């Protein structure tokens, strides 16, 4: 054994008590120890083993790559975070196998709605097979910090969208699109949407039904599916932007499905569809998420509060209080552009549905239960 104290040893003594291993226990070290802990039934132990594997060069890297096949989405995401910046072709191929990449254009517009930039981007996702050829695509969103709420000078600002405050959101996966009627049918076995179409977003959905969908999907897949929190939703919608829309200062009917009775900013008025449209019909944001503005209002998990005073700053769902109204975000085909802004919010009763009410789903982050 090497006398170098900085070199990983075959056996390490565990000192202290803030872990899952008994105090003063002798624990297997080196690659054998990493392998042993990667076989643990405890997700936290497997994630800790991945971080340890980095110390062991090529042999440790092979174990990390193998962990992409782990059944826990927490472990998969921890593995992805360790590998995502590596340039080796072998690693890029493995990531593509388990977290495929899709490419898209990111578009921004000026205050009149005229396109002023277009750039290529990409995002990782994993496909969730719902059977019969129906797939739910879950896009990886890196964690980050952003300013939630409406700035003082924004057109359409309401008191309920204030005060603007800083929120830090952990990494998570979000649906590439709102849940479609085909996906809803696959999980729930029914569909009462008014505007029929397999690729159209499901609508006429109560909050309780959206929660039921997440529960059934979780049972079916073994992952913890849920609604986005309000903070996660706005973070996901903005995708690093600070303007009223992720496209810029305004939107047009070429960019989103909304009721263009009144334009926002200096954008021209044009005809609108007056119904839902197939998901993905309009350009995505920089995270690769579609239909964040318009099409259907999306249920979030939080209770309604009439301002952000006392709101969580960690991206979690705001569950304090007794108000039984829940939150919706994003606007819809039946609402004007001002209500489709990134910071716009609407409350609705949990047992009430409209032809413009839908939702998208999230799956637990690294810091949440798998």
GROMACS .gro file of C-alpha atoms in nm:
model
  370
    1UNK     CA    1   0.000   0.000   0.000
    2UNK     CA    2   0.130   0.348  -0.079
    3UNK     CA    3   0.246   0.574   0.205
    4UNK     CA    4   0.104   0.875   0.022
    5UNK     CA    5  -0.182   0.997   0.241
    6UNK     CA    6  -0.347   1.177  -0.053
    7UNK     CA    7  -0.382   0.857  -0.255
    8UNK     CA    8  -0.704   0.654  -0.223
    9UNK     CA    9  -0.641   0.353   0.001
   10UNK     CA   10  -0.787   0.007  -0.019
   11UNK     CA   11  -0.949   0.044   0.322
   12UNK     CA   12  -1.049   0.374   0.484
   13UNK     CA   13  -1.161   0.431   0.842
   14UNK     CA   14  -1.492   0.615   0.866
   15UNK     CA   15  -1.487   0.883   1.136
   16UNK     CA   16  -1.778   1.096   1.251
   17UNK     CA   17  -2.150   1.025   1.248
   18UNK     CA   18  -2.313   1.229   0.970
   19UNK     CA   19  -2.344   0.936   0.730
   20UNK     CA   20  -2.519   0.607   0.681
   21UNK     CA   21  -2.217   0.403   0.790
   22UNK     CA   22  -2.169   0.322   1.161
   23UNK     CA   23  -1.919   0.540   1.344
   24UNK     CA   24  -1.564   0.400   1.348
   25UNK     CA   25  -1.657   0.119   1.106
   26UNK     CA   26  -1.395  -0.008   0.868
   27UNK     CA   27  -1.528   0.039   0.517
   28UNK     CA   28  -1.408  -0.106   0.192
   29UNK     CA   29  -1.220   0.157  -0.009
   30UNK     CA   30  -1.084   0.186  -0.361
   31UNK     CA   31  -1.268   0.056  -0.665
   32UNK     CA   32  -1.408  -0.245  -0.474
   33UNK     CA   33  -1.557  -0.005  -0.221
   34UNK     CA   34  -1.712   0.213  -0.490
   35UNK     CA   35  -1.863  -0.094  -0.657
   36UNK     CA   36  -2.002  -0.209  -0.324
   37UNK     CA   37  -2.167   0.125  -0.252
   38UNK     CA   38  -2.304   0.154  -0.606
   39UNK     CA   39  -2.492  -0.169  -0.533
   40UNK     CA   40  -2.649  -0.024  -0.218
   41UNK     CA   41  -3.032  -0.001  -0.201
   42UNK     CA   42  -2.993   0.353  -0.063
   43UNK     CA   43  -3.000   0.618  -0.337
   44UNK     CA   44  -2.793   0.861  -0.128
   45UNK     CA   45  -2.516   0.601  -0.089
   46UNK     CA   46  -2.505   0.537  -0.464
   47UNK     CA   47  -2.484   0.910  -0.540
   48UNK     CA   48  -2.201   0.955  -0.287
   49UNK     CA   49  -2.018   0.660  -0.447
   50UNK     CA   50  -2.035   0.830  -0.787
   51UNK     CA   51  -1.855   1.136  -0.650
   52UNK     CA   52  -1.592   0.908  -0.498
   53UNK     CA   53  -1.546   0.717  -0.825
   54UNK     CA   54  -1.410   1.033  -0.990
   55UNK     CA   55  -1.089   0.986  -0.788
   56UNK     CA   56  -1.007   0.656  -0.955
   57UNK     CA   57  -0.936   0.763  -1.310
   58UNK     CA   58  -1.046   0.542  -1.599
   59UNK     CA   59  -1.170   0.261  -1.375
   60UNK     CA   60  -1.389   0.505  -1.181
   61UNK     CA   61  -1.513   0.662  -1.502
   62UNK     CA   62  -1.635   0.323  -1.624
   63UNK     CA   63  -1.840   0.281  -1.307
   64UNK     CA   64  -1.991   0.628  -1.352
   65UNK     CA   65  -2.088   0.547  -1.710
   66UNK     CA   66  -2.252   0.223  -1.596
   67UNK     CA   67  -2.461   0.423  -1.347
   68UNK     CA   68  -2.647   0.581  -1.639
   69UNK     CA   69  -2.847   0.258  -1.635
   70UNK     CA   70  -2.949   0.300  -1.268
   71UNK     CA   71  -3.324   0.273  -1.205
   72UNK     CA   72  -3.331   0.593  -0.995
   73UNK     CA   73  -3.374   0.921  -1.182
   74UNK     CA   74  -3.180   1.087  -0.898
   75UNK     CA   75  -2.880   0.866  -0.965
   76UNK     CA   76  -2.916   0.910  -1.342
   77UNK     CA   77  -2.917   1.288  -1.302
   78UNK     CA   78  -2.619   1.284  -1.065
   79UNK     CA   79  -2.436   1.073  -1.323
   80UNK     CA   80  -2.532   1.312  -1.601
   81UNK     CA   81  -2.399   1.609  -1.402
   82UNK     CA   82  -2.063   1.434  -1.359
   83UNK     CA   83  -2.035   1.352  -1.730
   84UNK     CA   84  -2.207   1.636  -1.915
   85UNK     CA   85  -1.893   1.849  -1.965
   86UNK     CA   86  -1.665   1.564  -2.069
   87UNK     CA   87  -1.554   1.575  -2.432
   88UNK     CA   88  -1.457   1.210  -2.489
   89UNK     CA   89  -1.651   1.055  -2.777
   90UNK     CA   90  -1.725   0.742  -2.574
   91UNK     CA   91  -1.892   0.946  -2.302
   92UNK     CA   92  -2.083   1.164  -2.549
   93UNK     CA   93  -2.222   0.847  -2.708
   94UNK     CA   94  -2.331   0.701  -2.374
   95UNK     CA   95  -2.503   1.027  -2.283
   96UNK     CA   96  -2.677   1.025  -2.619
   97UNK     CA   97  -2.798   0.670  -2.550
   98UNK     CA   98  -2.949   0.750  -2.212
   99UNK     CA   99  -3.006   1.127  -2.238
  100UNK     CA  100  -3.058   1.194  -2.608
  101UNK     CA  101  -2.998   1.541  -2.749
  102UNK     CA  102  -3.245   1.734  -2.958
  103UNK     CA  103  -3.155   2.050  -3.146
  104UNK     CA  104  -3.369   2.360  -3.198
  105UNK     CA  105  -3.357   2.729  -3.290
  106UNK     CA  106  -3.383   2.994  -3.021
  107UNK     CA  107  -3.557   3.305  -3.153
  108UNK     CA  108  -3.577   3.657  -3.011
  109UNK     CA  109  -3.775   3.955  -3.137
  110UNK     CA  110  -3.764   4.332  -3.099
  111UNK     CA  111  -4.041   4.547  -2.948
  112UNK     CA  112  -4.241   4.532  -3.274
  113UNK     CA  113  -4.228   4.151  -3.286
  114UNK     CA  114  -3.973   4.140  -3.567
  115UNK     CA  115  -3.718   3.861  -3.536
  116UNK     CA  116  -3.377   4.003  -3.447
  117UNK     CA  117  -3.179   3.690  -3.365
  118UNK     CA  118  -3.183   3.316  -3.423
  119UNK     CA  119  -2.932   3.071  -3.282
  120UNK     CA  120  -2.888   2.695  -3.268
  121UNK     CA  121  -2.911   2.523  -2.932
  122UNK     CA  122  -2.964   2.176  -2.789
  123UNK     CA  123  -3.097   2.007  -2.477
  124UNK     CA  124  -3.084   1.662  -2.323
  125UNK     CA  125  -3.401   1.467  -2.250
  126UNK     CA  126  -3.515   1.121  -2.160
  127UNK     CA  127  -3.811   0.949  -2.326
  128UNK     CA  128  -4.080   0.795  -2.105
  129UNK     CA  129  -4.259   0.515  -2.290
  130UNK     CA  130  -4.631   0.521  -2.212
  131UNK     CA  131  -4.712   0.231  -2.443
  132UNK     CA  132  -4.861   0.202  -2.791
  133UNK     CA  133  -4.596   0.429  -2.938
  134UNK     CA  134  -4.683   0.722  -2.708
  135UNK     CA  135  -4.377   0.887  -2.555
  136UNK     CA  136  -4.344   1.159  -2.293
  137UNK     CA  137  -4.024   1.361  -2.345
  138UNK     CA  138  -3.870   1.501  -2.027
  139UNK     CA  139  -3.614   1.778  -2.079
  140UNK     CA  140  -3.322   1.840  -1.844
  141UNK     CA  141  -3.319   2.189  -1.693
  142UNK     CA  142  -2.999   2.294  -1.516
  143UNK     CA  143  -3.042   2.453  -1.177
  144UNK     CA  144  -2.994   2.826  -1.136
  145UNK     CA  145  -3.092   3.151  -0.969
  146UNK     CA  146  -3.333   3.405  -1.118
  147UNK     CA  147  -3.553   3.701  -1.030
  148UNK     CA  148  -3.912   3.584  -0.998
  149UNK     CA  149  -4.203   3.822  -1.044
  150UNK     CA  150  -4.276   4.137  -1.237
  151UNK     CA  151  -4.035   4.433  -1.245
  152UNK     CA  152  -4.179   4.772  -1.150
  153UNK     CA  153  -4.186   4.909  -1.505
  154UNK     CA  154  -4.337   4.612  -1.689
  155UNK     CA  155  -4.656   4.666  -1.887
  156UNK     CA  156  -4.943   4.466  -1.736
  157UNK     CA  157  -4.779   4.431  -1.394
  158UNK     CA  158  -5.018   4.339  -1.111
  159UNK     CA  159  -4.964   4.346  -0.735
  160UNK     CA  160  -5.004   3.968  -0.723
  161UNK     CA  161  -4.688   3.941  -0.934
  162UNK     CA  162  -4.480   4.130  -0.676
  163UNK     CA  163  -4.248   4.181  -0.502
  164UNK     CA  164  -3.982   4.061  -0.739
  165UNK     CA  165  -3.751   3.830  -0.547
  166UNK     CA  166  -3.452   3.603  -0.599
  167UNK     CA  167  -3.516   3.228  -0.619
  168UNK     CA  168  -3.267   2.942  -0.654
  169UNK     CA  169  -3.409   2.640  -0.837
  170UNK     CA  170  -3.239   2.297  -0.827
  171UNK     CA  171  -3.196   2.105  -1.152
  172UNK     CA  172  -3.497   1.903  -1.262
  173UNK     CA  173  -3.670   1.755  -1.566
  174UNK     CA  174  -3.978   1.919  -1.717
  175UNK     CA  175  -4.213   1.808  -1.993
  176UNK     CA  176  -4.102   1.928  -2.335
  177UNK     CA  177  -4.468   2.008  -2.403
  178UNK     CA  178  -4.790   2.038  -2.206
  179UNK     CA  179  -4.945   1.694  -2.156
  180UNK     CA  180  -5.113   1.592  -2.480
  181UNK     CA  181  -5.447   1.421  -2.524
  182UNK     CA  182  -5.270   1.103  -2.640
  183UNK     CA  183  -5.058   1.100  -2.322
  184UNK     CA  184  -5.360   1.173  -2.106
  185UNK     CA  185  -5.557   0.893  -2.270
  186UNK     CA  186  -5.268   0.650  -2.223
  187UNK     CA  187  -5.255   0.712  -1.848
  188UNK     CA  188  -5.616   0.803  -1.758
  189UNK     CA  189  -5.812   0.607  -2.019
  190UNK     CA  190  -6.049   0.896  -2.093
  191UNK     CA  191  -6.048   1.234  -2.264
  192UNK     CA  192  -6.308   1.506  -2.241
  193UNK     CA  193  -6.107   1.778  -2.416
  194UNK     CA  194  -6.319   2.012  -2.625
  195UNK     CA  195  -6.071   2.053  -2.911
  196UNK     CA  196  -5.992   1.695  -3.006
  197UNK     CA  197  -5.652   1.592  -3.138
  198UNK     CA  198  -5.387   1.349  -3.015
  199UNK     CA  199  -5.111   1.609  -3.033
  200UNK     CA  200  -5.320   1.890  -2.891
  201UNK     CA  201  -5.281   1.969  -2.522
  202UNK     CA  202  -5.535   1.806  -2.295
  203UNK     CA  203  -5.777   2.066  -2.155
  204UNK     CA  204  -6.083   2.080  -1.935
  205UNK     CA  205  -5.858   1.937  -1.661
  206UNK     CA  206  -5.917   2.005  -1.290
  207UNK     CA  207  -5.619   2.048  -1.060
  208UNK     CA  208  -5.724   1.733  -0.872
  209UNK     CA  209  -5.723   1.541  -1.200
  210UNK     CA  210  -5.375   1.668  -1.287
  211UNK     CA  211  -5.256   1.543  -0.948
  212UNK     CA  212  -5.425   1.209  -1.013
  213UNK     CA  213  -5.249   1.185  -1.351
  214UNK     CA  214  -4.911   1.244  -1.183
  215UNK     CA  215  -4.987   0.973  -0.927
  216UNK     CA  216  -5.084   0.716  -1.188
  217UNK     CA  217  -4.784   0.805  -1.404
  218UNK     CA  218  -4.555   0.765  -1.102
  219UNK     CA  219  -4.697   0.421  -1.029
  220UNK     CA  220  -4.661   0.320  -1.393
  221UNK     CA  221  -4.300   0.434  -1.431
  222UNK     CA  222  -4.150   0.411  -1.082
  223UNK     CA  223  -4.048   0.778  -1.096
  224UNK     CA  224  -4.191   1.061  -0.887
  225UNK     CA  225  -4.388   1.270  -1.136
  226UNK     CA  226  -4.554   1.588  -1.015
  227UNK     CA  227  -4.670   1.934  -1.119
  228UNK     CA  228  -4.414   2.212  -1.143
  229UNK     CA  229  -4.404   2.460  -0.860
  230UNK     CA  230  -4.476   2.820  -0.957
  231UNK     CA  231  -4.111   2.909  -0.912
  232UNK     CA  232  -3.999   2.616  -1.127
  233UNK     CA  233  -4.253   2.709  -1.390
  234UNK     CA  234  -4.138   3.071  -1.419
  235UNK     CA  235  -3.772   2.967  -1.413
  236UNK     CA  236  -3.845   2.714  -1.688
  237UNK     CA  237  -4.039   2.970  -1.893
  238UNK     CA  238  -3.783   3.248  -1.869
  239UNK     CA  239  -3.490   3.018  -1.955
  240UNK     CA  240  -3.242   3.284  -1.852
  241UNK     CA  241  -3.431   3.584  -1.990
  242UNK     CA  242  -3.561   3.888  -1.800
  243UNK     CA  243  -3.803   4.025  -2.064
  244UNK     CA  244  -4.184   3.987  -2.045
  245UNK     CA  245  -4.163   3.688  -2.282
  246UNK     CA  246  -3.875   3.450  -2.343
  247UNK     CA  247  -3.886   3.574  -2.704
  248UNK     CA  248  -3.825   3.933  -2.593
  249UNK     CA  249  -4.042   4.240  -2.529
  250UNK     CA  250  -4.350   4.103  -2.706
  251UNK     CA  251  -4.499   3.803  -2.887
  252UNK     CA  252  -4.684   3.762  -3.216
  253UNK     CA  253  -4.923   3.494  -3.350
  254UNK     CA  254  -4.622   3.344  -3.530
  255UNK     CA  255  -4.463   3.274  -3.192
  256UNK     CA  256  -4.750   3.163  -2.968
  257UNK     CA  257  -5.120   3.075  -2.962
  258UNK     CA  258  -5.312   3.348  -2.778
  259UNK     CA  259  -5.609   3.577  -2.829
  260UNK     CA  260  -5.472   3.870  -3.024
  261UNK     CA  261  -5.754   4.110  -2.945
  262UNK     CA  262  -5.507   4.349  -2.785
  263UNK     CA  263  -5.141   4.338  -2.881
  264UNK     CA  264  -4.859   4.373  -2.630
  265UNK     CA  265  -4.602   4.645  -2.677
  266UNK     CA  266  -4.575   4.754  -3.039
  267UNK     CA  267  -4.654   4.420  -3.202
  268UNK     CA  268  -4.921   4.434  -3.477
  269UNK     CA  269  -5.264   4.272  -3.431
  270UNK     CA  270  -5.335   3.963  -3.640
  271UNK     CA  271  -5.586   3.681  -3.656
  272UNK     CA  272  -5.559   3.400  -3.400
  273UNK     CA  273  -5.674   3.034  -3.414
  274UNK     CA  274  -5.952   3.063  -3.147
  275UNK     CA  275  -5.871   2.708  -3.029
  276UNK     CA  276  -5.580   2.499  -2.909
  277UNK     CA  277  -5.303   2.402  -3.150
  278UNK     CA  278  -5.079   2.093  -3.165
  279UNK     CA  279  -4.801   2.114  -2.908
  280UNK     CA  280  -4.469   2.218  -3.060
  281UNK     CA  281  -4.631   2.430  -3.332
  282UNK     CA  282  -4.435   2.736  -3.220
  283UNK     CA  283  -4.063   2.791  -3.144
  284UNK     CA  284  -3.924   2.680  -2.804
  285UNK     CA  285  -3.731   2.876  -2.545
  286UNK     CA  286  -3.359   2.839  -2.468
  287UNK     CA  287  -3.424   2.535  -2.246
  288UNK     CA  288  -3.600   2.357  -2.535
  289UNK     CA  289  -3.949   2.385  -2.382
  290UNK     CA  290  -4.247   2.454  -2.607
  291UNK     CA  291  -4.578   2.638  -2.553
  292UNK     CA  292  -4.470   2.817  -2.238
  293UNK     CA  293  -4.665   3.120  -2.366
  294UNK     CA  294  -5.027   3.060  -2.463
  295UNK     CA  295  -5.211   2.748  -2.586
  296UNK     CA  296  -5.331   2.633  -2.239
  297UNK     CA  297  -5.299   2.765  -1.887
  298UNK     CA  298  -5.079   2.519  -1.696
  299UNK     CA  299  -5.164   2.406  -1.344
  300UNK     CA  300  -4.888   2.443  -1.085
  301UNK     CA  301  -4.876   2.279  -0.744
  302UNK     CA  302  -4.883   2.593  -0.523
  303UNK     CA  303  -5.169   2.738  -0.323
  304UNK     CA  304  -5.280   3.088  -0.422
  305UNK     CA  305  -5.128   3.386  -0.238
  306UNK     CA  306  -5.211   3.741  -0.344
  307UNK     CA  307  -4.845   3.849  -0.342
  308UNK     CA  308  -4.499   3.698  -0.306
  309UNK     CA  309  -4.449   3.823   0.049
  310UNK     CA  310  -4.317   3.521   0.238
  311UNK     CA  311  -4.277   3.304  -0.073
  312UNK     CA  312  -4.016   3.023  -0.073
  313UNK     CA  313  -3.683   3.110  -0.230
  314UNK     CA  314  -3.567   2.753  -0.296
  315UNK     CA  315  -3.796   2.667  -0.587
  316UNK     CA  316  -4.032   2.457  -0.374
  317UNK     CA  317  -4.411   2.463  -0.388
  318UNK     CA  318  -4.574   2.723  -0.161
  319UNK     CA  319  -4.808   2.514   0.050
  320UNK     CA  320  -4.865   2.731   0.358
  321UNK     CA  321  -5.206   2.889   0.417
  322UNK     CA  322  -5.555   2.751   0.379
  323UNK     CA  323  -5.662   2.896   0.044
  324UNK     CA  324  -5.784   2.608  -0.170
  325UNK     CA  325  -5.728   2.791  -0.499
  326UNK     CA  326  -5.428   2.666  -0.697
  327UNK     CA  327  -5.204   2.838  -0.947
  328UNK     CA  328  -5.205   2.844  -1.327
  329UNK     CA  329  -4.934   2.986  -1.550
  330UNK     CA  330  -4.863   3.077  -1.911
  331UNK     CA  331  -5.187   3.214  -2.053
  332UNK     CA  332  -5.386   3.039  -2.324
  333UNK     CA  333  -5.546   3.053  -2.667
  334UNK     CA  334  -5.841   3.235  -2.506
  335UNK     CA  335  -5.648   3.513  -2.331
  336UNK     CA  336  -5.465   3.823  -2.455
  337UNK     CA  337  -5.087   3.857  -2.473
  338UNK     CA  338  -5.051   4.056  -2.150
  339UNK     CA  339  -5.166   3.749  -1.953
  340UNK     CA  340  -4.921   3.522  -2.136
  341UNK     CA  341  -4.615   3.696  -1.989
  342UNK     CA  342  -4.350   3.492  -1.806
  343UNK     CA  343  -4.456   3.638  -1.470
  344UNK     CA  344  -4.834   3.634  -1.522
  345UNK     CA  345  -5.032   3.412  -1.283
  346UNK     CA  346  -5.394   3.309  -1.237
  347UNK     CA  347  -5.575   3.130  -0.955
  348UNK     CA  348  -5.844   2.869  -1.010
  349UNK     CA  349  -6.050   2.633  -0.797
  350UNK     CA  350  -5.915   2.277  -0.771
  351UNK     CA  351  -6.250   2.140  -0.886
  352UNK     CA  352  -6.305   2.377  -1.176
  353UNK     CA  353  -6.196   2.328  -1.534
  354UNK     CA  354  -6.205   2.534  -1.851
  355UNK     CA  355  -6.134   2.470  -2.217
  356UNK     CA  356  -5.803   2.646  -2.172
  357UNK     CA  357  -5.676   2.461  -1.861
  358UNK     CA  358  -5.401   2.200  -1.901
  359UNK     CA  359  -5.065   2.120  -1.740
  360UNK     CA  360  -4.715   1.984  -1.788
  361UNK     CA  361  -4.523   1.759  -1.552
  362UNK     CA  362  -4.188   1.754  -1.375
  363UNK     CA  363  -3.985   1.468  -1.236
  364UNK     CA  364  -3.792   1.493  -0.913
  365UNK     CA  365  -3.458   1.671  -0.900
  366UNK     CA  366  -3.131   1.555  -0.744
  367UNK     CA  367  -3.235   1.705  -0.411
  368UNK     CA  368  -3.584   1.548  -0.414
  369UNK     CA  369  -3.704   1.192  -0.356
  370UNK     CA  370  -3.652   0.972  -0.662
   0.00000   0.00000   0.00000
